[in-house]
Amino acid sequence: MTGDAPLDPLALGGVVVAVQANYYWVRLTGDRAALKLQARRLGLGADEPVPARLLCLRRGRLKKIGQQVMVGDRVVVEEPDWQGQRGAIAQVLPRSSSLDRPPVANVDRILLVFSLAQPALDPVQLGRFLVKAELTGVPVLLCLNKADLVDGATQEAWKERLAGWGYRPILTSALTDPSLGSLRGALAGYTSVLCGPSGVGKSSTINRLIPALELRVAGVSGRLERGRHTTRHVELFELPGGGLLADTPGFNQPALDCGPEALAACFPEIRDRLKLGQCYYGDCLHRDEPGCAVRGDWDRYGFYLALLDEAIAYRDRQRSTADGEATLKRKTRRDGQDTYEPRLESKRYRRISRRSRHQALDQTVEGIDWQRLETLETLDGDPEDWVETD
Ligand SMILES: Nc1nc2c(ncn2[C@@H]2O[C@H](COP(=O)(O)OP(=O)(O)O)[C@@H](O)[C@H]2O)c(=O)[nH]1
Ligand SMILES: [Mg+2]
Ligand SMILES: [Zn+2]
């Protein structure tokens, strides 16, 4: 990804780190010296510092072509107003990935956090989170926290077991290790999204990784934390060692919405077995078919079979939906005949209603000057129209 380099020599490159209503916080990226030079060329005073972030609106042209802007998007910013710390997003660079929940683009790693104790590591729950993470296609980084609560033999046993599943977990203790060096190293330079069940130490881990942030840990302010996490609000925070981390844990209700084929692809064990030999039937479900290369005496095979039932039920539901609602849209022609066409719009690109955008304004976001946002709205009328500069 070369998103750091602005395409136009007079434009600025950045990454969207937070979205509120139709305002976007863009963190300017690129080499500091080059950025400074560029900012000077674009009107920044000789002794003024380059702001880290600009509050941007989307150019009318992007709106017209239906180009949505997500957290994580690499963008080109034009016409910076250095005093007001504002700008306009003129272009969104192609995305390498795009997650639904939380809605973040260009995610490089899913950081899955579980604990070795309190709560005890539940292999079935871990398995479901792993499959859900694998479904996104983004590489998974598994972190087992609260290592301080179990002995060395238990730690080794889990490492060995998970190696059999195809994962190499990083063991941490957010309580006793102030730096979390190994985890920090594994996240450096990447955009990561954190997920995992509650109570495992996600907030504690984020606080260690980004001390400036000081998210409230459970017990200190459970209410506030629940408030944060029930919203769809996402923000990317800069890791001191490089990289970005989304503070909002994703997919906390791991219902699996996938068919059998996608399910099998979510198991590293199955992928490995299929590299060594093919099943006799091309559409093998790896259940009881003859000549299956996957069926066997491996740790998670029973777990795979259990999920397979769910995946088959999911596929059947999809197929039997009378008008194929999930993937096809029914249109009735003038002669009364029904035709079907693929539903193009996927959920994540659907427009957010004005009402929910305004509800989003009620949420607190660190760093956003709400007073100024409100002033802007009153002074300039409909903020949606504020962007119509071209
Ligand atoms: N012993 C131990 N406790 C931890 C560790 N990390 C977090 N905790 C505690 O576990 C509880 C839940 O932590 P929290 O970060 O709120 O978990 P979250 O729900 O995943 O965000 C808190 O009481 C933490 O102090 C750890 O590494 N070791
Ligand atoms: Mg938490
Ligand atoms: Zn098979």
Short mmCIF file of C-alpha atoms and ligand atoms in Angstrom, two decimals:
data_model
loop_
_atom_site.label_atom_id
_atom_site.label_comp_id
_atom_site.label_asym_id
_atom_site.label_seq_id
_atom_site.Cartn_x
_atom_site.Cartn_y
_atom_site.Cartn_z
CA MET A 1 0.00 0.00 0.00
CA THR A 2 1.49 3.28 -1.07
CA GLY A 3 -1.34 5.32 0.39
CA ASP A 4 1.12 7.52 2.23
CA ALA A 5 2.20 9.26 -0.96
CA PRO A 6 -0.10 11.98 -2.25
CA LEU A 7 -0.87 11.55 -5.93
CA ASP A 8 -0.92 15.24 -6.73
CA PRO A 9 2.27 17.08 -5.79
CA LEU A 10 0.13 19.84 -4.26
CA ALA A 11 -2.09 17.49 -2.27
CA LEU A 12 -1.66 15.99 1.18
CA GLY A 13 -1.95 12.33 2.08
CA GLY A 14 -3.64 11.12 5.22
CA VAL A 15 -5.61 8.41 6.90
CA VAL A 16 -9.11 8.82 8.30
CA VAL A 17 -8.90 8.06 12.03
CA ALA A 18 -12.42 9.00 13.12
CA VAL A 19 -15.76 9.77 11.53
CA GLN A 20 -18.49 11.74 13.22
CA ALA A 21 -21.60 12.65 11.30
CA ASN A 22 -20.12 13.81 8.00
CA TYR A 23 -16.90 15.11 9.45
CA TYR A 24 -13.70 13.17 9.11
CA TRP A 25 -10.59 13.47 11.23
CA VAL A 26 -7.65 12.90 8.92
CA ARG A 27 -4.23 12.23 10.35
CA LEU A 28 -1.63 13.54 7.92
CA THR A 29 0.83 10.84 6.91
CA GLY A 30 4.17 10.70 5.22
CA ASP A 31 7.70 11.67 6.02
CA ARG A 32 7.74 14.56 8.53
CA ALA A 33 10.21 16.71 6.58
CA ALA A 34 8.38 16.25 3.29
CA LEU A 35 5.08 16.97 4.98
CA LYS A 36 6.42 20.18 6.46
CA LEU A 37 7.72 21.33 3.09
CA GLN A 38 4.43 20.50 1.46
CA ALA A 39 2.47 22.31 4.16
CA ARG A 40 4.61 25.42 3.67
CA ARG A 41 3.92 25.31 -0.05
CA LEU A 42 0.24 25.10 0.81
CA GLY A 43 0.31 28.23 2.93
CA LEU A 44 1.44 27.14 6.39
CA GLY A 45 3.34 29.99 8.10
CA ALA A 46 7.11 29.64 8.45
CA ASP A 47 7.06 29.23 12.20
CA GLU A 48 3.80 27.34 12.54
CA PRO A 49 3.85 23.62 13.35
CA VAL A 50 2.15 21.13 11.02
CA PRO A 51 -1.05 19.97 12.73
CA ALA A 52 -1.25 16.22 13.24
CA ARG A 53 -4.89 16.08 12.18
CA LEU A 54 -7.27 18.06 10.04
CA LEU A 55 -11.04 18.07 10.39
CA CYS A 56 -12.30 17.43 6.89
CA LEU A 57 -15.45 17.30 4.87
CA ARG A 58 -15.95 15.29 1.73
CA ARG A 59 -15.82 17.05 -1.63
CA GLY A 60 -19.17 17.30 -3.33
CA ARG A 61 -17.75 15.31 -6.23
CA LEU A 62 -17.20 12.29 -3.96
CA LYS A 63 -20.74 12.57 -2.69
CA LYS A 64 -22.08 12.66 -6.24
CA ILE A 65 -20.30 9.43 -7.20
CA GLY A 66 -21.46 7.83 -3.94
CA GLN A 67 -17.95 7.44 -2.61
CA GLN A 68 -18.22 6.72 1.09
CA VAL A 69 -15.39 7.52 3.45
CA MET A 70 -14.60 5.07 6.26
CA VAL A 71 -12.26 5.06 9.21
CA GLY A 72 -8.98 3.61 7.93
CA ASP A 73 -9.38 5.07 4.44
CA ARG A 74 -6.28 6.51 2.83
CA VAL A 75 -7.26 9.86 1.44
CA VAL A 76 -5.98 12.86 -0.44
CA VAL A 77 -6.68 16.16 1.30
CA GLU A 78 -6.91 19.46 -0.54
CA GLU A 79 -7.17 23.11 0.36
CA PRO A 80 -5.97 22.88 3.93
CA ASP A 81 -7.00 25.73 6.19
CA TRP A 82 -4.09 25.58 8.63
CA GLN A 83 -5.46 28.09 11.14
CA GLY A 84 -8.82 26.36 11.31
CA GLN A 85 -7.16 22.94 11.02
CA ARG A 86 -9.59 21.91 8.31
CA GLY A 87 -9.45 20.50 4.85
CA ALA A 88 -11.42 18.72 2.17
CA ILE A 89 -11.16 15.07 1.23
CA ALA A 90 -10.73 15.05 -2.52
CA GLN A 91 -9.97 11.39 -3.15
CA VAL A 92 -10.21 8.01 -1.45
CA LEU A 93 -7.48 5.57 -2.43
CA PRO A 94 -8.44 1.95 -3.22
CA ARG A 95 -9.04 -0.17 -0.12
CA SER A 96 -7.09 -3.34 0.61
CA SER A 97 -9.85 -4.59 2.89
CA SER A 98 -13.02 -3.37 4.51
CA LEU A 99 -14.57 -4.70 7.70
CA ASP A 100 -18.23 -4.42 8.57
CA ARG A 101 -18.17 -4.47 12.35
CA PRO A 102 -16.48 -2.33 13.27
CA PRO A 103 -16.52 -0.44 9.96
CA VAL A 104 -12.81 0.02 9.23
CA ALA A 105 -10.94 -0.01 5.92
CA ASN A 106 -7.42 -1.22 5.20
CA VAL A 107 -7.16 -3.41 8.28
CA ASP A 108 -3.94 -5.47 8.27
CA ARG A 109 -4.46 -7.49 11.45
CA ILE A 110 -7.29 -8.64 13.64
CA LEU A 111 -5.96 -8.70 17.17
CA LEU A 112 -7.92 -11.36 19.00
CA VAL A 113 -7.51 -11.16 22.77
CA PHE A 114 -8.46 -14.01 25.11
CA SER A 115 -7.36 -14.73 28.65
CA LEU A 116 -5.72 -17.88 30.00
CA ALA A 117 -7.74 -17.58 33.22
CA GLN A 118 -10.49 -15.44 34.78
CA PRO A 119 -12.35 -16.13 32.56
CA ALA A 120 -10.84 -19.51 31.69
CA LEU A 121 -9.91 -20.08 28.07
CA ASP A 122 -12.88 -21.79 26.45
CA PRO A 123 -11.75 -23.61 23.27
CA VAL A 124 -15.20 -23.49 21.70
CA GLN A 125 -15.60 -19.76 22.23
CA LEU A 126 -12.05 -19.17 21.01
CA GLY A 127 -12.76 -21.36 18.00
CA ARG A 128 -15.82 -19.33 17.07
CA PHE A 129 -13.97 -16.04 17.35
CA LEU A 130 -11.15 -17.46 15.24
CA VAL A 131 -13.52 -18.60 12.51
CA LYS A 132 -15.31 -15.26 12.56
CA ALA A 133 -11.97 -13.49 12.25
CA GLU A 134 -10.82 -15.81 9.45
CA LEU A 135 -14.02 -15.06 7.55
CA THR A 136 -12.88 -11.48 7.07
CA GLY A 137 -9.78 -12.66 5.20
CA VAL A 138 -7.60 -10.41 7.35
CA PRO A 139 -4.67 -12.17 9.12
CA VAL A 140 -5.35 -12.95 12.78
CA LEU A 141 -2.99 -12.17 15.62
CA LEU A 142 -3.91 -14.14 18.73
CA CYS A 143 -3.03 -12.78 22.14
CA LEU A 144 -3.52 -14.81 25.33
CA ASN A 145 -3.60 -12.42 28.26
CA LYS A 146 -3.43 -12.93 32.05
CA ALA A 147 -0.42 -15.22 31.64
CA ASP A 148 0.45 -14.21 35.22
CA LEU A 149 -2.47 -16.27 36.49
CA VAL A 150 -1.30 -19.66 35.14
CA ASP A 151 1.91 -21.67 35.51
CA GLY A 152 4.48 -22.25 32.80
CA ALA A 153 3.26 -25.77 32.05
CA THR A 154 -0.26 -24.48 31.35
CA GLN A 155 1.12 -21.76 29.10
CA GLU A 156 3.16 -24.30 27.13
CA ALA A 157 0.21 -26.68 26.85
CA TRP A 158 -1.94 -23.94 25.29
CA LYS A 159 0.82 -22.86 22.94
CA GLU A 160 1.23 -26.41 21.76
CA ARG A 161 -2.48 -26.99 21.36
CA LEU A 162 -2.93 -23.77 19.39
CA ALA A 163 0.06 -24.58 17.20
CA GLY A 164 -1.94 -27.65 16.21
CA TRP A 165 -4.78 -25.33 15.18
CA GLY A 166 -2.35 -23.31 13.08
CA TYR A 167 -1.84 -20.32 15.40
CA ARG A 168 1.13 -18.95 17.29
CA PRO A 169 -0.30 -16.97 20.19
CA ILE A 170 1.51 -14.16 21.95
CA LEU A 171 1.23 -14.59 25.72
CA THR A 172 0.86 -11.36 27.66
CA SER A 173 0.06 -9.97 31.04
CA ALA A 174 -1.40 -6.53 30.86
CA LEU A 175 -1.28 -6.50 34.65
CA THR A 176 2.41 -7.24 35.23
CA ASP A 177 4.09 -6.27 31.95
CA PRO A 178 3.99 -2.50 31.52
CA SER A 179 5.43 -2.45 28.00
CA LEU A 180 3.81 -5.47 26.34
CA GLY A 181 6.85 -5.39 24.07
CA SER A 182 6.16 -8.57 22.10
CA LEU A 183 2.63 -7.51 21.27
CA ARG A 184 3.72 -3.98 20.45
CA GLY A 185 6.31 -5.41 18.08
CA ALA A 186 3.76 -7.62 16.36
CA LEU A 187 1.42 -4.65 15.77
CA ALA A 188 4.06 -2.16 14.65
CA GLY A 189 3.37 -0.60 11.29
CA TYR A 190 -0.04 -2.26 10.89
CA THR A 191 -3.62 -1.09 11.20
CA SER A 192 -5.25 -3.46 13.65
CA VAL A 193 -8.69 -4.01 15.05
CA LEU A 194 -9.08 -5.49 18.49
CA CYS A 195 -11.67 -8.06 19.45
CA GLY A 196 -12.40 -10.67 22.07
CA PRO A 197 -14.90 -11.48 24.81
CA SER A 198 -15.36 -9.19 27.77
CA GLY A 199 -13.24 -9.43 30.88
CA VAL A 200 -10.14 -10.81 29.16
CA GLY A 201 -8.20 -7.57 29.46
CA LYS A 202 -8.77 -5.74 26.18
CA SER A 203 -9.02 -2.30 27.77
CA SER A 204 -6.05 -3.03 30.02
CA THR A 205 -4.06 -4.08 26.94
CA ILE A 206 -4.96 -0.93 25.02
CA ASN A 207 -3.98 1.18 28.03
CA ARG A 208 -0.57 -0.46 28.11
CA LEU A 209 -0.08 -0.08 24.38
CA ILE A 210 -1.27 3.53 24.28
CA PRO A 211 -0.66 4.98 27.75
CA ALA A 212 -1.91 8.39 26.70
CA LEU A 213 -5.34 6.98 26.07
CA GLU A 214 -6.29 5.70 29.53
CA LEU A 215 -9.44 3.85 28.60
CA ARG A 216 -11.46 3.04 31.64
CA VAL A 217 -11.02 -0.54 32.79
CA ALA A 218 -13.95 -2.57 34.02
CA GLY A 219 -14.69 -1.82 37.64
CA VAL A 220 -13.55 1.74 37.32
CA SER A 221 -16.37 2.76 35.07
CA GLY A 222 -18.30 -0.14 33.64
CA ARG A 223 -21.15 2.08 32.58
CA LEU A 224 -19.02 4.40 30.51
CA GLU A 225 -17.28 1.49 28.86
CA ARG A 226 -20.52 -0.21 27.91
CA GLY A 227 -21.62 3.10 26.48
CA ARG A 228 -18.58 3.30 24.25
CA HIS A 229 -18.88 -0.21 22.99
CA THR A 230 -22.55 -0.31 22.19
CA THR A 231 -22.07 2.47 19.67
CA ARG A 232 -20.85 1.91 16.15
CA HIS A 233 -18.28 4.58 16.76
CA VAL A 234 -14.72 3.62 15.85
CA GLU A 235 -11.52 5.52 16.25
CA LEU A 236 -8.02 4.55 15.19
CA PHE A 237 -5.33 5.41 17.71
CA GLU A 238 -1.69 5.79 16.94
CA LEU A 239 0.54 3.20 18.61
CA PRO A 240 3.72 4.74 20.03
CA GLY A 241 5.77 2.04 18.28
CA GLY A 242 4.07 2.77 14.92
CA GLY A 243 0.80 1.55 13.54
CA LEU A 244 -2.85 2.20 14.31
CA LEU A 245 -5.24 0.36 16.59
CA ALA A 246 -9.03 0.59 16.62
CA ASP A 247 -10.31 0.95 20.16
CA THR A 248 -13.70 -0.58 19.48
CA PRO A 249 -13.80 -4.35 19.72
CA GLY A 250 -15.44 -5.96 16.73
CA PHE A 251 -17.85 -8.87 16.29
CA ASN A 252 -18.74 -9.68 19.83
CA GLN A 253 -21.63 -11.97 18.98
CA PRO A 254 -19.89 -14.52 16.83
CA ALA A 255 -22.86 -15.85 14.87
CA LEU A 256 -21.42 -17.47 11.77
CA ASP A 257 -23.03 -16.30 8.59
CA CYS A 258 -21.28 -18.52 6.11
CA GLY A 259 -21.83 -21.59 4.00
CA PRO A 260 -19.90 -24.88 4.25
CA GLU A 261 -17.21 -23.96 1.74
CA ALA A 262 -16.36 -20.67 3.42
CA LEU A 263 -16.36 -22.43 6.78
CA ALA A 264 -13.79 -25.02 5.72
CA ALA A 265 -11.54 -22.23 4.42
CA CYS A 266 -11.53 -20.73 7.94
CA PHE A 267 -9.66 -23.70 9.44
CA PRO A 268 -5.87 -23.61 8.98
CA GLU A 269 -5.89 -27.38 9.66
CA ILE A 270 -8.21 -27.95 6.68
CA ARG A 271 -6.25 -25.61 4.45
CA ASP A 272 -3.07 -27.51 5.31
CA ARG A 273 -4.64 -30.91 4.70
CA LEU A 274 -5.96 -29.79 1.31
CA LYS A 275 -2.47 -28.65 0.36
CA LEU A 276 -1.24 -32.20 0.90
CA GLY A 277 -4.05 -33.99 -0.96
CA GLN A 278 -7.42 -33.39 -2.57
CA CYS A 279 -10.75 -34.88 -1.57
CA TYR A 280 -12.34 -37.27 -4.09
CA TYR A 281 -15.40 -35.08 -4.47
CA GLY A 282 -14.89 -31.46 -5.39
CA ASP A 283 -17.78 -30.35 -3.18
CA CYS A 284 -16.74 -32.55 -0.27
CA LEU A 285 -18.12 -31.38 3.08
CA HIS A 286 -15.42 -33.43 4.84
CA ARG A 287 -18.06 -35.30 6.77
CA ASP A 288 -18.54 -38.89 5.64
CA GLU A 289 -17.70 -38.74 1.94
CA PRO A 290 -15.35 -41.43 0.59
CA GLY A 291 -11.86 -40.29 -0.32
CA CYS A 292 -11.93 -37.27 2.00
CA ALA A 293 -8.51 -35.77 2.66
CA VAL A 294 -9.70 -33.73 5.62
CA ARG A 295 -11.62 -36.11 7.89
CA GLY A 296 -9.46 -37.47 10.65
CA ASP A 297 -8.35 -37.50 14.20
CA TRP A 298 -7.41 -33.87 14.68
CA ASP A 299 -8.23 -31.67 17.68
CA ARG A 300 -10.86 -29.40 16.15
CA TYR A 301 -12.46 -31.87 13.75
CA GLY A 302 -15.49 -32.36 16.02
CA PHE A 303 -15.77 -28.60 16.37
CA TYR A 304 -15.67 -28.27 12.58
CA LEU A 305 -18.53 -30.79 12.26
CA ALA A 306 -20.60 -28.86 14.80
CA LEU A 307 -20.11 -25.61 12.90
CA LEU A 308 -20.74 -27.42 9.62
CA ASP A 309 -24.31 -28.10 10.71
CA GLU A 310 -24.75 -24.38 11.30
CA ALA A 311 -23.16 -23.54 7.96
CA ILE A 312 -25.41 -25.99 6.10
CA ALA A 313 -28.46 -24.57 7.88
CA TYR A 314 -27.31 -21.09 6.88
CA ARG A 315 -26.86 -22.10 3.22
CA ASP A 316 -30.27 -23.79 3.15
CA ARG A 317 -31.90 -20.71 4.62
CA GLN A 318 -30.26 -18.60 1.95
CA ARG A 319 -31.41 -20.95 -0.81
CA SER A 320 -34.96 -21.36 0.40
CA THR A 321 -35.67 -17.69 0.94
CA ALA A 322 -38.57 -17.49 -1.48
CA ASP A 323 -37.25 -14.73 -3.73
CA GLY A 324 -33.60 -15.27 -2.96
CA GLU A 325 -33.79 -12.12 -0.94
CA ALA A 326 -30.31 -12.40 0.47
CA THR A 327 -28.53 -12.08 -2.85
CA LEU A 328 -31.17 -11.20 -5.44
CA LYS A 329 -33.55 -8.32 -5.71
CA ARG A 330 -36.95 -8.98 -7.24
CA LYS A 331 -38.22 -6.54 -9.83
CA THR A 332 -41.62 -6.77 -11.40
CA ARG A 333 -41.62 -5.83 -15.07
CA ARG A 334 -44.43 -3.95 -16.75
CA ASP A 335 -45.80 -7.21 -18.20
CA GLY A 336 -46.12 -8.56 -14.67
CA GLN A 337 -43.18 -10.98 -14.94
CA ASP A 338 -40.78 -11.07 -12.05
CA THR A 339 -37.11 -10.72 -12.79
CA TYR A 340 -34.20 -11.02 -10.41
CA GLU A 341 -31.11 -8.96 -10.34
CA PRO A 342 -28.14 -9.13 -8.01
CA ARG A 343 -28.38 -6.90 -4.99
CA LEU A 344 -25.38 -4.68 -5.49
CA GLU A 345 -25.48 -2.61 -2.42
CA SER A 346 -23.78 -4.32 0.49
CA LYS A 347 -24.64 -3.33 4.01
CA ARG A 348 -21.46 -1.46 4.71
CA TYR A 349 -21.97 0.95 1.85
CA ARG A 350 -25.49 1.85 2.76
CA ARG A 351 -25.88 5.48 3.67
CA ILE A 352 -26.21 6.28 7.32
CA SER A 353 -29.42 8.18 7.94
CA ARG A 354 -29.24 11.77 8.99
CA ARG A 355 -30.92 10.85 12.24
CA SER A 356 -28.34 8.27 13.21
CA ARG A 357 -25.59 10.63 12.14
CA HIS A 358 -26.94 13.22 14.49
CA GLN A 359 -27.34 10.63 17.21
CA ALA A 360 -23.70 9.84 16.66
CA LEU A 361 -22.93 13.43 17.53
CA ASP A 362 -24.07 12.73 21.07
CA GLN A 363 -21.22 10.32 21.58
CA THR A 364 -18.04 11.67 23.05
CA VAL A 365 -14.96 11.52 20.94
CA GLU A 366 -11.66 12.54 22.31
CA GLY A 367 -10.16 15.41 20.39
CA ILE A 368 -13.27 16.70 18.66
CA ASP A 369 -14.18 20.25 19.43
CA TRP A 370 -17.95 19.93 19.66
CA GLN A 371 -18.51 23.58 20.27
CA ARG A 372 -16.84 24.37 16.99
CA LEU A 373 -18.73 21.69 15.13
CA GLU A 374 -21.98 23.14 16.31
CA THR A 375 -20.93 26.64 15.35
CA LEU A 376 -20.02 25.36 11.93
CA GLU A 377 -23.42 23.81 11.49
CA THR A 378 -25.24 26.98 12.45
CA LEU A 379 -23.03 29.29 10.44
CA ASP A 380 -22.91 27.24 7.31
CA GLY A 381 -26.36 25.71 7.34
CA ASP A 382 -26.56 22.10 6.29
CA PRO A 383 -23.09 20.68 6.86
CA GLU A 384 -23.68 18.23 4.00
CA ASP A 385 -23.66 21.20 1.64
CA TRP A 386 -20.62 22.76 3.15
CA VAL A 387 -18.48 20.54 0.91
CA GLU A 388 -19.97 21.67 -2.37
CA THR A 389 -16.89 23.51 -3.52
CA ASP A 390 -16.60 22.05 -6.99
N1 LIG B 1 -4.28 -10.99 36.62
C1 LIG B 1 -4.52 -10.24 35.53
N2 LIG B 1 -5.62 -9.47 35.47
C2 LIG B 1 -5.82 -8.71 34.38
C3 LIG B 1 -4.93 -8.72 33.29
N3 LIG B 1 -5.41 -7.88 32.34
C4 LIG B 1 -6.56 -7.38 32.83
N4 LIG B 1 -6.81 -7.87 34.05
C5 LIG B 1 -7.98 -7.59 34.91
O1 LIG B 1 -9.12 -8.19 34.31
C6 LIG B 1 -10.27 -7.36 34.50
C7 LIG B 1 -10.91 -7.03 33.15
O2 LIG B 1 -10.02 -6.24 32.40
P1 LIG B 1 -10.48 -5.28 31.21
O3 LIG B 1 -9.27 -4.68 30.62
O4 LIG B 1 -11.55 -4.37 31.66
O5 LIG B 1 -11.11 -6.36 30.22
P2 LIG B 1 -12.01 -6.13 28.92
O6 LIG B 1 -13.42 -6.37 29.33
O7 LIG B 1 -11.56 -7.19 27.95
O8 LIG B 1 -11.76 -4.76 28.38
C8 LIG B 1 -9.80 -6.13 35.24
O9 LIG B 1 -10.07 -6.32 36.60
C9 LIG B 1 -8.29 -6.11 34.98
O10 LIG B 1 -7.58 -5.50 36.02
C10 LIG B 1 -3.76 -9.55 33.37
O11 LIG B 1 -2.92 -9.63 32.47
N5 LIG B 1 -3.62 -10.28 34.51
MG MG B 2 -13.03 -3.31 27.95
ZN ZN B 3 -13.22 -33.87 2.28
#
